[in-house]
PDB file of C-alpha atoms and ligand atoms in Angstrom:
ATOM      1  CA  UNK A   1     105.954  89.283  26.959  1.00 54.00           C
ATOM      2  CA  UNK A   2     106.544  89.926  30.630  1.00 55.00           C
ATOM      3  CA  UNK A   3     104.965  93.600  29.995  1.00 57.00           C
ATOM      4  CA  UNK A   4     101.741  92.146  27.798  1.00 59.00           C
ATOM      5  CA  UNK A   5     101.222  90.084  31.030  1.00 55.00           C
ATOM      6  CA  UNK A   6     101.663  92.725  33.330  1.00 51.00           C
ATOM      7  CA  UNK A   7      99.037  95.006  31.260  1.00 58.00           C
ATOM      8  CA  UNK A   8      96.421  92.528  30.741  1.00 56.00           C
ATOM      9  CA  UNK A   9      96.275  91.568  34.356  1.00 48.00           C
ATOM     10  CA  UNK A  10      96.020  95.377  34.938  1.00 47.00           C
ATOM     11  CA  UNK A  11      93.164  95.830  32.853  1.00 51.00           C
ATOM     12  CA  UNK A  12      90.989  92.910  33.637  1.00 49.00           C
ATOM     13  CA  UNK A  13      91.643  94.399  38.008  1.00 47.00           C
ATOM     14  CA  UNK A  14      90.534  97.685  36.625  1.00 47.00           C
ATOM     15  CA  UNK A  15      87.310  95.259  34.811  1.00 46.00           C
ATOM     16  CA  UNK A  16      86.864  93.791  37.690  1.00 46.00           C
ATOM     17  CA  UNK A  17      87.128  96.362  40.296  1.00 45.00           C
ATOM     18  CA  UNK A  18      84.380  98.463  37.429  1.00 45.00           C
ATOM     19  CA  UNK A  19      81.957  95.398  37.727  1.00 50.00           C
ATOM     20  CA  UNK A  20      82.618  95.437  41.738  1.00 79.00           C
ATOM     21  CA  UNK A  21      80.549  98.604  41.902  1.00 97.00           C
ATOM     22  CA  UNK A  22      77.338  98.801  43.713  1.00 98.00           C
ATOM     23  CA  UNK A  23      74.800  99.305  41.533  1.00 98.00           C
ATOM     24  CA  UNK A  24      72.987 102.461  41.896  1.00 98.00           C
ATOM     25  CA  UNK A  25      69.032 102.633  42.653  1.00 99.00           C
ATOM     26  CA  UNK A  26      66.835 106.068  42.938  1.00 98.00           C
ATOM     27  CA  UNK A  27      65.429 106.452  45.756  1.00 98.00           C
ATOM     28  CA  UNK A  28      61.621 106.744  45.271  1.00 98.00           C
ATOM     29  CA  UNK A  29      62.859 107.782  41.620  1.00 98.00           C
ATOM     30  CA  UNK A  30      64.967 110.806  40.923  1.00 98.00           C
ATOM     31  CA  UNK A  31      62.879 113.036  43.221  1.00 98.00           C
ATOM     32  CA  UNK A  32      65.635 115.749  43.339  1.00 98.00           C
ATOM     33  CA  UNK A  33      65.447 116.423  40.047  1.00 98.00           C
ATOM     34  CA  UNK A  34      64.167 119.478  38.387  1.00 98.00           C
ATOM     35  CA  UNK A  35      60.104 119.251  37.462  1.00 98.00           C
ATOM     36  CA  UNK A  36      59.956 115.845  40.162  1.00 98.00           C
ATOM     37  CA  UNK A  37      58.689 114.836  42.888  1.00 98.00           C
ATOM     38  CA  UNK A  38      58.924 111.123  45.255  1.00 98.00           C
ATOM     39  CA  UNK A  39      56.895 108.495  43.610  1.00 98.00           C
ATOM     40  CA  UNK A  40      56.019 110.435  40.436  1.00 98.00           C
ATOM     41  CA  UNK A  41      56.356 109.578  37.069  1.00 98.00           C
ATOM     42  CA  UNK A  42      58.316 112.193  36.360  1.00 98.00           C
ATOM     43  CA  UNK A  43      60.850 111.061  39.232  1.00 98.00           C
ATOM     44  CA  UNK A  44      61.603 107.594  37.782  1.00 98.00           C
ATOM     45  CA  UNK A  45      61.710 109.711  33.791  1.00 98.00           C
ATOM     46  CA  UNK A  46      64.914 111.364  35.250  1.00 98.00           C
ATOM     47  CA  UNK A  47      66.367 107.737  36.573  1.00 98.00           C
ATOM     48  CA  UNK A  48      65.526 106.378  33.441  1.00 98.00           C
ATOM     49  CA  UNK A  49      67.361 109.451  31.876  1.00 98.00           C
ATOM     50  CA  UNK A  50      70.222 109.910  34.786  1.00 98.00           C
ATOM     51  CA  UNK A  51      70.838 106.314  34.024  1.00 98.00           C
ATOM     52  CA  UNK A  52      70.732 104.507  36.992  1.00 98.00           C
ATOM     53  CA  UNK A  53      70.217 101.136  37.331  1.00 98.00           C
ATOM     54  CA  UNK A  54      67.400 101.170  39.497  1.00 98.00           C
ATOM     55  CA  UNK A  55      64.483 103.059  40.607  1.00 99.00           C
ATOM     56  CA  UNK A  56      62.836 102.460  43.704  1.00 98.00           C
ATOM     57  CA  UNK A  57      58.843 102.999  44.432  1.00 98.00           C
ATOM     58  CA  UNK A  58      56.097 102.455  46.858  1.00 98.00           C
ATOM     59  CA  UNK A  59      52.911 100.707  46.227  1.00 98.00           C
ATOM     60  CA  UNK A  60      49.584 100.333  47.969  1.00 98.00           C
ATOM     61  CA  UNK A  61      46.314  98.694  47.213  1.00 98.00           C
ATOM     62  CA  UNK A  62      43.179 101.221  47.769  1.00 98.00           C
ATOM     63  CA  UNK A  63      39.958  99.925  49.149  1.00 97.00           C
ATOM     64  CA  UNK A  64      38.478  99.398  45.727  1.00 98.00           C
ATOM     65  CA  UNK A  65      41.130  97.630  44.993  1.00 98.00           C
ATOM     66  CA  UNK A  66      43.592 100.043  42.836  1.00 98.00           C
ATOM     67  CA  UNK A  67      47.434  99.851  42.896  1.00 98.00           C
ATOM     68  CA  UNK A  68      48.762 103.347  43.055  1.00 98.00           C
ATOM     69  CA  UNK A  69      52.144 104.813  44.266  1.00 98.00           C
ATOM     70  CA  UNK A  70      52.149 106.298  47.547  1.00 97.00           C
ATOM     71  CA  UNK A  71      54.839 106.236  50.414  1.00 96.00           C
ATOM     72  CA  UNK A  72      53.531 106.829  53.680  1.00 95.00           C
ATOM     73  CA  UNK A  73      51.102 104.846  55.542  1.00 96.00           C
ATOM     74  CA  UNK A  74      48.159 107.606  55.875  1.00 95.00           C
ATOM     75  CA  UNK A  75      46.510 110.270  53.832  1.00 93.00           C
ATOM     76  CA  UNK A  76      44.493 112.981  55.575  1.00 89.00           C
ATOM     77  CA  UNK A  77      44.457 110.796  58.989  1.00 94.00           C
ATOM     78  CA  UNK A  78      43.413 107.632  57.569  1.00 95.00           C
ATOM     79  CA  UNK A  79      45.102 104.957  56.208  1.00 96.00           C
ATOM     80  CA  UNK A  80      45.827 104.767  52.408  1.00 96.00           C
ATOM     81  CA  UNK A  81      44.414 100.626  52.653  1.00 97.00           C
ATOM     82  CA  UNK A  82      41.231 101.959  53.562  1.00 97.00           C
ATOM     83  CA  UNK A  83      40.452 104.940  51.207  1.00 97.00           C
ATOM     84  CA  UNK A  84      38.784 104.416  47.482  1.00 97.00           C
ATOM     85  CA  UNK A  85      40.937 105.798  44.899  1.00 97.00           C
ATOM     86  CA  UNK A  86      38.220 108.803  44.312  1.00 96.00           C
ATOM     87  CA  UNK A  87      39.288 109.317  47.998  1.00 95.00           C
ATOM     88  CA  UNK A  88      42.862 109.583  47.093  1.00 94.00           C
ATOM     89  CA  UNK A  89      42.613 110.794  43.700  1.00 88.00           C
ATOM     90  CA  UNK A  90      42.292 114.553  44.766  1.00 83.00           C
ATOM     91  CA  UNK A  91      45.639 114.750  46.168  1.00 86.00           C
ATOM     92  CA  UNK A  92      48.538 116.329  43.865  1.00 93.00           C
ATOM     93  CA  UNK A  93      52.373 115.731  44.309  1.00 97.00           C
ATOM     94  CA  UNK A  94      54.730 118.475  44.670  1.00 96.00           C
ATOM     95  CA  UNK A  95      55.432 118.807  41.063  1.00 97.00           C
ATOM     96  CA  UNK A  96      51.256 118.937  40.362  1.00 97.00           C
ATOM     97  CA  UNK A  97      51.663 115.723  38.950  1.00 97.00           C
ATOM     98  CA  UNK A  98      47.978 113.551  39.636  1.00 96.00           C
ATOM     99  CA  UNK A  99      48.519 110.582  42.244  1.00 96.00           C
ATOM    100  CA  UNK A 100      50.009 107.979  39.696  1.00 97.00           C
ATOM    101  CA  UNK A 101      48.025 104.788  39.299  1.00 98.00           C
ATOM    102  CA  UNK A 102      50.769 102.183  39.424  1.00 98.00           C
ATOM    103  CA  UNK A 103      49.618 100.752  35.370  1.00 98.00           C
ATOM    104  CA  UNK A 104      49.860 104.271  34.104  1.00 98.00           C
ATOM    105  CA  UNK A 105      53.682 104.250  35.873  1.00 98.00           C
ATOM    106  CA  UNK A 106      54.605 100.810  34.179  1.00 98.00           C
ATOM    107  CA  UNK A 107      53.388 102.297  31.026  1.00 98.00           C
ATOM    108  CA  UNK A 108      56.357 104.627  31.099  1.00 98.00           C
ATOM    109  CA  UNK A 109      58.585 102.427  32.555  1.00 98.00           C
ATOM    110  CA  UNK A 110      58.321 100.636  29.538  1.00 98.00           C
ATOM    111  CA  UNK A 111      60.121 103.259  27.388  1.00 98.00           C
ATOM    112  CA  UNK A 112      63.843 103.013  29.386  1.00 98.00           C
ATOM    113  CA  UNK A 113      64.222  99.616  28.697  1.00 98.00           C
ATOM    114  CA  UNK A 114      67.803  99.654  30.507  1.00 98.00           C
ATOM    115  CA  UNK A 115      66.148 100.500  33.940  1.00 98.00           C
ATOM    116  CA  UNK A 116      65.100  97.887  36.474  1.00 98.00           C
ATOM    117  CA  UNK A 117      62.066  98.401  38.818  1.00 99.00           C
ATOM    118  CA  UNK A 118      62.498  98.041  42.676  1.00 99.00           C
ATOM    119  CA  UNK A 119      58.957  97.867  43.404  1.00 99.00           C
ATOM    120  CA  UNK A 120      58.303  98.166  47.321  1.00 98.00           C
ATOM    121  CA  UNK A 121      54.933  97.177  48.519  1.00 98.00           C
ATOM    122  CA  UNK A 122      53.629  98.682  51.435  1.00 98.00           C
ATOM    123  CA  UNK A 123      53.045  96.698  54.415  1.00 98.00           C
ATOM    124  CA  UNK A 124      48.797  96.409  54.812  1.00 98.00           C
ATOM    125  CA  UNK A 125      47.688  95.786  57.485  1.00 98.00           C
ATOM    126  CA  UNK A 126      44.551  93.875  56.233  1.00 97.00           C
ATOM    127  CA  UNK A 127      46.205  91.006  55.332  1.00 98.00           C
ATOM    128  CA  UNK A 128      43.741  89.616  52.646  1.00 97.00           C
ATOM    129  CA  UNK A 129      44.365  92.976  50.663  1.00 97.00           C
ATOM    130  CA  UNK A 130      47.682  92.594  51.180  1.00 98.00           C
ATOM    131  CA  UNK A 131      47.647  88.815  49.657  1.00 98.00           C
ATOM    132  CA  UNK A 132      45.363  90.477  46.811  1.00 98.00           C
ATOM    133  CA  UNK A 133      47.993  93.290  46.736  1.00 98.00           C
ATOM    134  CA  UNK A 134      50.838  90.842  45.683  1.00 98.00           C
ATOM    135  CA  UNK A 135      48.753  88.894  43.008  1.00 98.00           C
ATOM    136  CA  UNK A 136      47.820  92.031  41.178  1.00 98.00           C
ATOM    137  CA  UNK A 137      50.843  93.590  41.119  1.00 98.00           C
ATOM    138  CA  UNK A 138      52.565  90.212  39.787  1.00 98.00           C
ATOM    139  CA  UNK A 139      49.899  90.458  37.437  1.00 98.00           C
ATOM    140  CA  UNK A 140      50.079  93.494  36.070  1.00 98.00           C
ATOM    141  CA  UNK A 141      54.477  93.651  35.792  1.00 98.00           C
ATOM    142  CA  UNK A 142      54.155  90.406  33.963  1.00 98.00           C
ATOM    143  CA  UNK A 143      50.818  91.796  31.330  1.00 98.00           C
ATOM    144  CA  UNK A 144      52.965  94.871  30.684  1.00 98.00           C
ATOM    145  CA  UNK A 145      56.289  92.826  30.064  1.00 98.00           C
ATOM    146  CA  UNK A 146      58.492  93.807  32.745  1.00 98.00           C
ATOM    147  CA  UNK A 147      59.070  90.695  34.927  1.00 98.00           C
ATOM    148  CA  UNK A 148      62.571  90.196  33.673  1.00 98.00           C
ATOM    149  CA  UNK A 149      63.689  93.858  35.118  1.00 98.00           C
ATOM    150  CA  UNK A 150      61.464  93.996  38.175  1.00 98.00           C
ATOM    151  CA  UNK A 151      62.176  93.162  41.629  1.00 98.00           C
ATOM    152  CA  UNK A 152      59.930  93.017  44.697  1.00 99.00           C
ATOM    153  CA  UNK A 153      61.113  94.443  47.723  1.00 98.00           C
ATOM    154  CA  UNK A 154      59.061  95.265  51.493  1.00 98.00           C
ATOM    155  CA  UNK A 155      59.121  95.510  55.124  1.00 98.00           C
ATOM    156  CA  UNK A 156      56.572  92.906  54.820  1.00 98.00           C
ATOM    157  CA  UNK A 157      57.439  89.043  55.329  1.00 98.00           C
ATOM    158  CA  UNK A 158      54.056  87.733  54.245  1.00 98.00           C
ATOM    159  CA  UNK A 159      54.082  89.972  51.428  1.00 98.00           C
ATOM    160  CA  UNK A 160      57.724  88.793  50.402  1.00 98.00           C
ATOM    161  CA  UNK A 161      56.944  85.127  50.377  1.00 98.00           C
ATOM    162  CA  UNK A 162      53.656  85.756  48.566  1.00 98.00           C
ATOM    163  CA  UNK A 163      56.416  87.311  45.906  1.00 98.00           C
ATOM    164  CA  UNK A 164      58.612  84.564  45.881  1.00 98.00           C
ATOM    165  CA  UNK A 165      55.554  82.023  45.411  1.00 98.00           C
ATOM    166  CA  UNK A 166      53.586  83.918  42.651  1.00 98.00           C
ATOM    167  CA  UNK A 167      56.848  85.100  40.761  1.00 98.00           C
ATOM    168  CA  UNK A 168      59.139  82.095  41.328  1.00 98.00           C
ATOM    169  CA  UNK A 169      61.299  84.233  38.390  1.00 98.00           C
ATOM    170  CA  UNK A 170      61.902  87.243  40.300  1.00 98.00           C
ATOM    171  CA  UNK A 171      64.420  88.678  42.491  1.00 98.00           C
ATOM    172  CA  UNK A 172      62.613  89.263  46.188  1.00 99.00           C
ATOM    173  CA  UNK A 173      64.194  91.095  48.846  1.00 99.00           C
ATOM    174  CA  UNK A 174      63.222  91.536  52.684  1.00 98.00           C
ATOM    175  CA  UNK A 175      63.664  95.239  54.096  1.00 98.00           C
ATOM    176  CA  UNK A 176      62.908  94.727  57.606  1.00 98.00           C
ATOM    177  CA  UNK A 177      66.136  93.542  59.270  1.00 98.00           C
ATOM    178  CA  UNK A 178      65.914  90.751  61.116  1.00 98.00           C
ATOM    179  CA  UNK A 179      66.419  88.057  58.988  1.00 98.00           C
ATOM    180  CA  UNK A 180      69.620  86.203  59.131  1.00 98.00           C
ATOM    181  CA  UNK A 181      71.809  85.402  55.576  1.00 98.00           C
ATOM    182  CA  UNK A 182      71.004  81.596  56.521  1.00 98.00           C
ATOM    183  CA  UNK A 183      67.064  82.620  56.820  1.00 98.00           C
ATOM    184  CA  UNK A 184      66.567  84.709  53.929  1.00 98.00           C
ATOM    185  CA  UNK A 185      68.473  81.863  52.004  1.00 98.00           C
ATOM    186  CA  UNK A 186      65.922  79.295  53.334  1.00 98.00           C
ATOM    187  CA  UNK A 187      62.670  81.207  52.779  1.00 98.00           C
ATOM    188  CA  UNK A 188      63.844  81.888  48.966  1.00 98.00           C
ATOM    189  CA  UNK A 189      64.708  85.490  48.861  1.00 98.00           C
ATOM    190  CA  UNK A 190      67.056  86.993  46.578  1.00 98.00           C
ATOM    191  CA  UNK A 191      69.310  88.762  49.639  1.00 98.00           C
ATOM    192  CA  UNK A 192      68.913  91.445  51.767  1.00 98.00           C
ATOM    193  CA  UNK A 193      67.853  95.108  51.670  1.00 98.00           C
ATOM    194  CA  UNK A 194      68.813  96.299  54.806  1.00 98.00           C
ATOM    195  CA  UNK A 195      69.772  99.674  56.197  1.00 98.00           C
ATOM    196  CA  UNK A 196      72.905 100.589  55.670  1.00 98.00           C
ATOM    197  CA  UNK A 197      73.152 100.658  59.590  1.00 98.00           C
ATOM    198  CA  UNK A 198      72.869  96.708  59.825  1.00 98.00           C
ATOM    199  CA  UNK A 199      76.029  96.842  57.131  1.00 98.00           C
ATOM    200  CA  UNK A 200      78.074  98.516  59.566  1.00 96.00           C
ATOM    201  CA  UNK A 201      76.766  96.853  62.878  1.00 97.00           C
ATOM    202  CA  UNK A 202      77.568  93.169  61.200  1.00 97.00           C
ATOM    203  CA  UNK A 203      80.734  94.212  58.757  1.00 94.00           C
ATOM    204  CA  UNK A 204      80.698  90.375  57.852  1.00 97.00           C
ATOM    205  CA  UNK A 205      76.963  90.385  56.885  1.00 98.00           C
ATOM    206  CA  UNK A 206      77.463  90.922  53.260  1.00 98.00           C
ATOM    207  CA  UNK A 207      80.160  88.260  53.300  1.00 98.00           C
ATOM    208  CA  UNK A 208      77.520  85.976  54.227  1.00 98.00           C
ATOM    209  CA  UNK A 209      75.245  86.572  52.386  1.00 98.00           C
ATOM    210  CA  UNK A 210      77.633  86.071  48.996  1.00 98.00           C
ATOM    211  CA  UNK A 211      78.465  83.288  50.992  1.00 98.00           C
ATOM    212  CA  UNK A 212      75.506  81.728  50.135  1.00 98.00           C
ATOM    213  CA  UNK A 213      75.040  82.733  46.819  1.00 98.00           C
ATOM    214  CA  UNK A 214      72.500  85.706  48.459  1.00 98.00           C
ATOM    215  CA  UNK A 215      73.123  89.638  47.453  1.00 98.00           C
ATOM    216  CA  UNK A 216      72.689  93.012  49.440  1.00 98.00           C
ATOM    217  CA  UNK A 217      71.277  96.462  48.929  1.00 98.00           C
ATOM    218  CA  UNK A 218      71.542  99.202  51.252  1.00 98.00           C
ATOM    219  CA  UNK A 219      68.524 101.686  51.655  1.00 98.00           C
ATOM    220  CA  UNK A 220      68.824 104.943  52.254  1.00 98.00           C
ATOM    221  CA  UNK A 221      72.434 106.257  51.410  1.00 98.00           C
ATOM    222  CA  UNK A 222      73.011 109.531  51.227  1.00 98.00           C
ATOM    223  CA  UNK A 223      76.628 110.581  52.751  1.00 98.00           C
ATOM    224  CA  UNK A 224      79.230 109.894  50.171  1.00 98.00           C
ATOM    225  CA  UNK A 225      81.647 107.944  53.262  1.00 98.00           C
ATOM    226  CA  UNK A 226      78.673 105.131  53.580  1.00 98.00           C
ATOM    227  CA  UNK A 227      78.663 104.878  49.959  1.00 98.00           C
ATOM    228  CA  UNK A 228      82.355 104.452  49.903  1.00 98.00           C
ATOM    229  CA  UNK A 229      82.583 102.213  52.605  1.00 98.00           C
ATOM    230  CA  UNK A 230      79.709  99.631  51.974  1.00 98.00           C
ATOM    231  CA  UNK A 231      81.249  99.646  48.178  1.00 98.00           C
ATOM    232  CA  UNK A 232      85.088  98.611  49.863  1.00 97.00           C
ATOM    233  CA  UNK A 233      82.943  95.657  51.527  1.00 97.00           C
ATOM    234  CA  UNK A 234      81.247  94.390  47.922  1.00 98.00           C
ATOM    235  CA  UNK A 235      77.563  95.738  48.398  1.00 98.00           C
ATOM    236  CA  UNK A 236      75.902  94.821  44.943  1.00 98.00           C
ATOM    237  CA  UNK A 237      72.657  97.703  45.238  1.00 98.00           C
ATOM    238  CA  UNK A 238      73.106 100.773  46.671  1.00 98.00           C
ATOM    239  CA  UNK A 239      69.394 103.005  46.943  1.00 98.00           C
ATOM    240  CA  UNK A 240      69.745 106.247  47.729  1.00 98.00           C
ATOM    241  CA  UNK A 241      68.205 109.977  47.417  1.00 98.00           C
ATOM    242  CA  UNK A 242      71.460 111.041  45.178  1.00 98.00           C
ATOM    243  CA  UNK A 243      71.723 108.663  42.590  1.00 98.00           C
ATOM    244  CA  UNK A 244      74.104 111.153  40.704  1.00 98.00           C
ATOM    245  CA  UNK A 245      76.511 111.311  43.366  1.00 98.00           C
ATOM    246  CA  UNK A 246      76.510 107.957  44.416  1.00 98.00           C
ATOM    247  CA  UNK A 247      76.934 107.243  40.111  1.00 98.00           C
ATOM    248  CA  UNK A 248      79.681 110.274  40.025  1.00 98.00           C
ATOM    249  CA  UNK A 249      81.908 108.099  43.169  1.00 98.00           C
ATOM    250  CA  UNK A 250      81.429 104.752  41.763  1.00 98.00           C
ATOM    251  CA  UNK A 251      82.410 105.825  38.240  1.00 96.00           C
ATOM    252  CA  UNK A 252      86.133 107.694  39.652  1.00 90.00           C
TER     253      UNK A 252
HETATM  254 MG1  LIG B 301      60.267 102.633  49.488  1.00 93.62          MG
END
């Protein structure tokens, strides 16, 4: 009886300890992978297939007023905010894939039904587009059935509250760092998604924020010794440019 104990105690740790994992998010999609490139479609295909839980991309609203992925703030010297998509449209990713218009990338994010959507929005600096940004992109997860597996994530605040106003449902997460557990908690966000730096400047940070019923993700982890130590201190989401690794350590 003694030994039936003993066992079932050992297998619900070994349960437990599984579930403990950090969840594992691609990094602008599985970029590394053969055929894909950051932000493509083909990048968050070989998440989708990899298995991860997550994949991670960047979103801006063109001049005219078109959501399209896109990571850094300017294209040919100007900034992405301010071009039409006809202006943006002739650009190719590394793979030769076209720029992908953010509906077309749902589209196929609706075949891997098992993978959620960290969808980053780019801080604009126009803050009207920015406002339009959010209600569009709400708009379009929710037309295309993905709300329940979607969370918003950027840099900026504005941008997060106009998440957590126009999709009270979701999960909303601040990037930019400055934010205390307590503040986040206040303003309605989900938790924190913080460089992993912060993690190891405030060890007790993720404490508090499961303190108060708040979670953590950790952007952008690539060295197998973060990944193991923000894991011993209970991170929940873990993005990072080597999903398979990080997937490989967690699963040992
Ligand atoms: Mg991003």
């Amino acid at each position: 009886m003694k030994q039936i104990f003993l066992s079932a105690i050992l297998i619900l740790s070994a349960l437990w300890g599984a579930s403990a994992q950090p969840k594992v998010i691609a990094h602008r999609g599985y970029w590394r992978a053969e055929g894909a490139a950051q932000n493509s479609v083909a990048s968050l295909r070989a998440a989708g297939e990899l298995g991860c839980w997550g994949s991670e991309f960047d979103v801006w609203l063109t001049a005219d007023d078109h959501l399209v992925l896109y990571h850094d703030d300017e294209f040919e010297g100007r900034r992405v905010e301010e071009l039409s998509l006809a202006e943006l449209q002739h650009h190719t990713l590394e793979n030769g894939e076209p720029l992908p218009l953010l509906e077309d990338f749902l589209r196929v994010a609706q075949e891997y039904p098992e993978l959620h959507l960290v969808f980053e929005l780019k801080p604009h600096n126009n803050k009207t587009q920015e406002r339009k940004a959010v209600q569009a992109s709400v708009a379009m997860v929710e037309a295309l059935g993905l709300a329940d597996r979607t969370d918003y994530i950027s840099f900026s605040k504005e941008a997060c509250l106009g998440f957590i106003a126009a999709a009270p449902e979701a999960k909303v997460y601040y990037l930019n760092g400055e934010l205390s557990a307590s503040e986040l908690q206040e303003l309605g966000f989900a938790g924190a998604d913080y460089n992993h730096f912060l993690y190891r400047f405030q060890p007790r940070l993720i404490k508090r924020l499961h303190a108060l019923g708040l979670e953590s993700n950790a952007w952008t982890v690539n060295k197998r010794g973060t990944m193991k130590w923000l894991a011993a201190h209970a991170l929940d989401y873990l993005t990072t440019d080597y999903p398979e690794v990080a997937m490989t350590l967690y699963s040992e």
